[in-house]
Short mmCIF file of C-alpha atoms in Angstrom, two decimals:
data_model
loop_
_atom_site.label_atom_id
_atom_site.label_comp_id
_atom_site.label_asym_id
_atom_site.label_seq_id
_atom_site.Cartn_x
_atom_site.Cartn_y
_atom_site.Cartn_z
CA UNK A 1 124.99 17.49 113.84
CA UNK A 2 127.20 14.80 115.38
CA UNK A 3 126.81 13.10 118.73
CA UNK A 4 129.25 11.86 121.34
CA UNK A 5 128.37 9.14 123.84
CA UNK A 6 130.58 8.85 126.91
CA UNK A 7 131.50 5.23 127.55
CA UNK A 8 134.93 5.36 129.18
CA UNK A 9 134.01 5.15 132.86
CA UNK A 10 135.00 2.20 135.02
CA UNK A 11 131.65 1.94 136.80
CA UNK A 12 133.04 1.19 140.25
CA UNK A 13 129.63 1.34 141.93
CA UNK A 14 128.30 -1.22 139.44
CA UNK A 15 130.82 -3.89 140.35
CA UNK A 16 130.93 -6.84 140.06
CA UNK A 17 128.81 -6.41 136.89
CA UNK A 18 131.31 -4.02 135.34
CA UNK A 19 134.29 -6.28 136.04
CA UNK A 20 133.41 -8.11 132.83
CA UNK A 21 131.02 -5.75 131.04
CA UNK A 22 131.39 -2.00 130.29
CA UNK A 23 128.63 -0.09 132.05
CA UNK A 24 127.05 1.24 128.81
CA UNK A 25 126.56 -2.35 127.61
CA UNK A 26 124.53 -3.32 130.68
CA UNK A 27 121.02 -4.27 129.62
CA UNK A 28 117.94 -2.29 130.61
CA UNK A 29 114.59 -3.72 129.58
CA UNK A 30 116.07 -5.94 126.92
CA UNK A 31 118.49 -3.47 125.36
CA UNK A 32 121.98 -2.17 126.20
CA UNK A 33 121.97 1.32 127.70
CA UNK A 34 124.10 2.70 124.88
CA UNK A 35 121.87 1.16 122.22
CA UNK A 36 118.87 3.07 123.57
CA UNK A 37 120.82 6.27 122.85
CA UNK A 38 122.00 5.17 119.41
CA UNK A 39 118.50 4.26 118.26
CA UNK A 40 117.03 7.52 119.57
CA UNK A 41 119.77 9.53 117.86
CA UNK A 42 119.24 7.77 114.54
CA UNK A 43 115.49 8.25 114.85
CA UNK A 44 116.17 11.99 115.10
CA UNK A 45 118.42 11.95 112.04
CA UNK A 46 121.69 12.17 114.00
CA UNK A 47 123.67 9.30 112.52
CA UNK A 48 127.33 10.28 113.00
CA UNK A 49 128.26 9.15 116.49
CA UNK A 50 131.56 9.28 118.37
CA UNK A 51 132.02 6.92 121.31
CA UNK A 52 134.96 7.21 123.68
CA UNK A 53 136.03 4.20 125.71
CA UNK A 54 138.71 2.96 128.09
CA UNK A 55 137.68 0.14 130.46
CA UNK A 56 136.90 -2.97 128.35
CA UNK A 57 136.58 -0.73 125.32
CA UNK A 58 137.17 -3.58 122.90
CA UNK A 59 133.88 -5.12 124.05
CA UNK A 60 132.05 -1.92 123.09
CA UNK A 61 133.59 -1.97 119.62
CA UNK A 62 132.81 -5.68 119.26
CA UNK A 63 129.18 -5.14 120.22
CA UNK A 64 128.46 -2.03 118.15
CA UNK A 65 130.88 -2.30 115.23
CA UNK A 66 130.67 0.53 112.73
CA UNK A 67 127.01 1.12 113.57
CA UNK A 68 125.55 0.06 110.23
CA UNK A 69 123.07 -2.30 111.92
CA UNK A 70 121.52 0.72 113.62
CA UNK A 71 121.65 3.00 110.58
CA UNK A 72 124.51 4.93 112.14
CA UNK A 73 128.19 5.62 111.44
CA UNK A 74 130.09 5.02 114.67
CA UNK A 75 133.62 6.32 115.25
CA UNK A 76 135.66 5.46 118.34
CA UNK A 77 137.96 7.55 120.50
CA UNK A 78 139.99 5.10 122.63
CA UNK A 79 141.58 6.61 125.72
CA UNK A 80 143.51 3.82 127.38
CA UNK A 81 143.12 5.52 130.75
CA UNK A 82 139.82 7.39 131.11
CA UNK A 83 140.30 11.16 130.67
CA UNK A 84 137.03 12.27 132.32
CA UNK A 85 134.27 13.97 130.35
CA UNK A 86 135.88 17.22 129.20
CA UNK A 87 139.18 15.43 128.56
CA UNK A 88 137.36 12.89 126.44
CA UNK A 89 135.77 15.63 124.36
CA UNK A 90 139.12 17.37 123.90
CA UNK A 91 140.69 14.16 122.66
CA UNK A 92 137.83 13.53 120.22
CA UNK A 93 137.59 17.04 118.75
CA UNK A 94 139.04 16.00 115.39
CA UNK A 95 136.23 13.46 115.09
CA UNK A 96 133.54 15.87 116.29
CA UNK A 97 134.37 18.68 113.89
CA UNK A 98 133.74 22.41 114.19
CA UNK A 99 129.95 22.51 114.60
CA UNK A 100 127.94 22.19 117.82
CA UNK A 101 127.43 18.58 118.89
CA UNK A 102 125.27 16.74 121.38
CA UNK A 103 126.98 14.74 124.12
CA UNK A 104 125.29 12.05 126.21
CA UNK A 105 126.29 10.10 129.29
CA UNK A 106 126.37 6.43 128.36
CA UNK A 107 124.98 5.35 131.72
CA UNK A 108 121.67 7.22 131.80
CA UNK A 109 118.37 5.69 130.72
CA UNK A 110 115.99 8.08 128.96
CA UNK A 111 114.12 5.97 126.40
CA UNK A 112 111.83 8.72 125.11
CA UNK A 113 114.24 11.64 124.78
CA UNK A 114 113.60 13.39 121.46
CA UNK A 115 117.02 14.26 120.06
CA UNK A 116 115.50 16.11 117.11
CA UNK A 117 115.03 19.16 119.38
CA UNK A 118 118.75 19.44 120.18
CA UNK A 119 119.67 20.50 116.67
CA UNK A 120 118.53 24.11 117.17
CA UNK A 121 119.28 24.40 120.89
CA UNK A 122 122.23 26.74 120.40
CA UNK A 123 120.46 29.10 118.05
CA UNK A 124 120.41 32.69 119.30
CA UNK A 125 117.02 32.36 120.96
CA UNK A 126 115.28 30.34 123.63
CA UNK A 127 113.12 27.28 122.82
CA UNK A 128 110.07 29.56 122.40
CA UNK A 129 111.73 31.72 119.75
CA UNK A 130 112.50 34.70 121.97
CA UNK A 131 115.94 36.24 121.27
CA UNK A 132 118.65 36.02 123.89
CA UNK A 133 120.09 39.28 125.25
CA UNK A 134 122.66 40.85 122.95
CA UNK A 135 125.53 40.05 125.34
CA UNK A 136 124.78 36.33 125.52
CA UNK A 137 125.91 33.66 123.08
CA UNK A 138 125.56 30.25 124.65
CA UNK A 139 128.51 27.89 124.43
CA UNK A 140 126.49 25.04 125.89
CA UNK A 141 122.90 23.99 126.47
CA UNK A 142 122.04 21.55 129.26
CA UNK A 143 118.97 19.43 129.87
CA UNK A 144 118.08 19.40 133.55
CA UNK A 145 115.80 16.99 135.41
CA UNK A 146 113.97 16.92 138.73
CA UNK A 147 116.39 16.01 141.51
CA UNK A 148 116.52 12.24 142.10
CA UNK A 149 116.80 10.81 145.60
CA UNK A 150 120.55 10.33 145.26
CA UNK A 151 121.13 14.03 144.37
CA UNK A 152 118.57 15.94 146.45
CA UNK A 153 120.29 19.35 146.31
CA UNK A 154 120.71 19.34 142.55
CA UNK A 155 123.50 20.74 140.39
CA UNK A 156 122.29 24.02 138.88
CA UNK A 157 119.56 26.63 139.01
CA UNK A 158 117.77 27.86 135.90
CA UNK A 159 116.47 31.37 135.22
CA UNK A 160 115.16 32.58 131.87
CA UNK A 161 116.86 29.61 130.17
CA UNK A 162 120.23 30.55 131.69
CA UNK A 163 122.10 28.03 133.83
CA UNK A 164 123.25 29.44 137.18
CA UNK A 165 125.40 28.02 139.95
CA UNK A 166 123.31 29.68 142.65
CA UNK A 167 119.58 30.11 143.07
CA UNK A 168 116.34 28.21 143.59
CA UNK A 169 114.82 25.91 142.56
CA UNK A 170 117.70 23.64 141.73
CA UNK A 171 117.81 20.78 139.24
CA UNK A 172 120.08 17.91 138.32
CA UNK A 173 122.07 17.82 135.10
CA UNK A 174 120.74 14.92 133.03
CA UNK A 175 124.05 14.12 131.34
CA UNK A 176 122.70 15.38 128.00
CA UNK A 177 124.11 18.63 126.64
CA UNK A 178 124.89 20.47 123.41
CA UNK A 179 128.25 22.20 123.17
CA UNK A 180 130.19 24.45 120.85
CA UNK A 181 133.70 23.01 120.37
CA UNK A 182 135.34 26.26 121.51
CA UNK A 183 134.01 25.62 125.01
CA UNK A 184 136.89 23.15 125.30
CA UNK A 185 139.68 25.34 123.93
CA UNK A 186 141.37 25.46 127.33
CA UNK A 187 141.59 21.66 127.63
CA UNK A 188 144.84 20.24 126.30
CA UNK A 189 144.39 17.21 124.07
CA UNK A 190 145.22 14.06 126.03
CA UNK A 191 144.80 15.67 129.45
CA UNK A 192 142.36 14.59 132.15
CA UNK A 193 139.61 17.13 132.81
CA UNK A 194 136.14 17.07 134.31
CA UNK A 195 133.20 18.77 132.63
CA UNK A 196 131.46 20.20 135.73
CA UNK A 197 134.11 22.87 136.57
CA UNK A 198 134.03 24.09 132.97
CA UNK A 199 130.25 24.37 132.99
CA UNK A 200 130.32 26.22 136.30
CA UNK A 201 132.95 28.64 135.02
CA UNK A 202 130.93 29.58 131.95
CA UNK A 203 127.64 29.56 133.84
CA UNK A 204 129.08 32.40 135.92
CA UNK A 205 129.74 34.20 132.64
CA UNK A 206 126.12 33.57 131.51
CA UNK A 207 127.33 31.50 128.59
CA UNK A 208 125.47 28.25 129.39
CA UNK A 209 121.77 27.89 128.67
CA UNK A 210 119.36 25.12 129.42
CA UNK A 211 115.86 23.80 129.90
CA UNK A 212 113.97 21.18 131.91
CA UNK A 213 113.43 17.66 130.59
CA UNK A 214 110.36 16.09 132.16
CA UNK A 215 110.37 12.65 130.55
CA UNK A 216 111.54 9.32 131.95
CA UNK A 217 115.14 9.53 133.11
CA UNK A 218 117.32 7.41 135.39
CA UNK A 219 120.99 7.65 136.26
CA UNK A 220 121.85 3.95 136.24
CA UNK A 221 124.71 4.42 138.67
CA UNK A 222 124.25 1.48 141.00
CA UNK A 223 123.36 -2.19 140.83
CA UNK A 224 120.18 -1.40 142.78
CA UNK A 225 118.95 1.17 140.27
CA UNK A 226 119.61 -1.23 137.41
CA UNK A 227 117.62 -3.91 139.22
CA UNK A 228 114.73 -1.50 139.82
CA UNK A 229 114.55 -0.66 136.11
CA UNK A 230 114.49 -4.32 135.15
CA UNK A 231 112.13 -5.42 137.92
CA UNK A 232 108.91 -5.09 135.85
CA UNK A 233 110.32 -7.51 133.27
CA UNK A 234 111.18 -10.07 135.91
CA UNK A 235 107.68 -9.75 137.33
CA UNK A 236 106.18 -10.46 133.91
CA UNK A 237 104.74 -6.97 133.55
#
């Protein structure tokens, strides 16, 4: 299995930090956000990693190189102008290949996520080994988390491991998902396209599955959240 890490965003809410540093290179607890992901992927045996970039992308390539220092093989998908998440995947499909792949937001902090479990997520059964209904073949599998304060109404509901747009309780998409490449067949290469509308479309068709992730997770979307994560270090804890 290959992985894709999204690193093309401008990070407007993180300014002025992101005026000179791409958001995925911001440091959390002594390590760049994107490096936490790379090390966790390699630990799980996922060593072929595609990284897209736009804003200050050369700094990402300078910092990570070809990935050999992490035990990985890193390939880059430069965009010039950011194409949004689904557009970024469509542009990188030649690098990702024909098999399901895991995709990760470069600006979330989840230091203990076990990527070894994603390899079988799109098998024709749920995580407990129970077969899916005959009419359901998931094109994507999302990891959902408890709603943070900044997203109190959540993104999706979950019922019998099927993602739904309506229902209760609701959860927040973690930014970690596994996808079959054909999910993006409708996205023209080089076009700008968001991922959320695509997920909602196929959720209505019962083609997106998912489960709850209950480990440490933070969307590092603001300067304040970054400071909160690093506060224990500054306090000497």
